[in-house]
Amino acid sequence: MDASATTTLTAADLAGALERYRTDMPLVQCLTNTVVQNFTANVLLASGASPAMVDNPREAGEFARIAGGVLVNLGTPQESTVAAMRHAVEAAGAAGTPWVLDPVAVGGLSWRTEIAAELPGIAAPTVVRGNASEVAAVAGGSGGGRGTESVDTPDDVAEAAQELARRFSGAVAVSGEVDLITDGDRTVRLAHGTPLLQKVTGAGCALGALVAGFAAVSDDPLVAASTATALFTLAAEDAAAASSGSGSFAVGLVDALGALSPEALADRVRIS
Ligand SMILES: Nc1ncnc2c1ncn2[C@@H]1O[C@H](COP(=O)(O)OP(=O)(O)O)[C@@H](O)[C@H]1O
Ligand SMILES: Cc1ncsc1CCOP(=O)(O)O
Ligand SMILES: [Mg+2]
């Protein structure tokens, strides 16, 4: 086998995942924070997936068995939703449903840092998606960022991300100006996007939901996380070009997510 084929993703890999996503319309269960629920659901719908915010302890496990992918986001943890997360992760592990951990502000606050350490002990996450400070904290190396924002760059934490991906036999997607996505063996960088993404709350959180959707249609977590990132950041470039500020940008991003075809993604994405 050609060695490069085992170490590199191609634009065609990502376009293929987007084609399957648009055909399958994956059901994505979101246990996410109270700030971003509506935006996340609209991002999933626009992209071609089907969102369901099933986040109570009585139903979360039941739903995780039938969902295509599960997002667990620690942005605003409450006793009840954390109990639901435990059930969802356990059921996802038993059913083989991929699940994504978004460790919002982990490292900076002690309870959510404990939860981020506990949940992977129930079942390993398919993808950990966070900003650089959050990924460093989950890997065990730092005190986190400034609230929900990073004080590190993805390349600062590349080794920690690779080690974490190997620990979970999954992928780690570190967001920033240049996104770094790794499965511990292969590492790709995507330099798309716009600084306007930092002026809209929930951009990272919505990206986590897309990763869960793509994990439903791809057996390769690196492909899933990379396709979600490419779709989101290329759509953001389109929205930025047509916007007059962060408000119209957020609306335009939802429009652009639905308009981006697999062919356009393959044509425009630059993988390094
Ligand atoms: N300076 C930037 N330029 C371009 N894209 C960015 C920039 N910062 C973040 N992004 C993009 O914004 C999205 C959210 O990333 P980030 O802000 O790091 O997440 P979080 O909201 O979890 O902190 C990602 O798709 C990332 O590629
Ligand atoms: C502002 C805020 N506070 C708690 S969760 C949250 C949303 C964070 O969203 P993101 O991590 O996508 O910027
Ligand atoms: Mg975040």
GROMACS .gro file of C-alpha atoms and ligand atoms in nm, residues 102 104 129 131 134 148 204-205, ligand 3:
model
    9
  102ASP     CA    1  -1.672   1.938   2.411
  104VAL     CA    2  -1.604   2.398   2.757
  129ARG     CA    3  -1.338   1.883   2.030
  131ASN     CA    4  -1.010   2.503   2.190
  134GLU     CA    5  -0.948   2.306   2.690
  148THR     CA    6  -1.463   2.974   2.759
  204GLY     CA    7  -1.716   2.612   1.883
  205CYS     CA    8  -2.015   2.444   2.044
  275MG      MG    9  -1.593   2.605   2.325
   0.00000   0.00000   0.00000
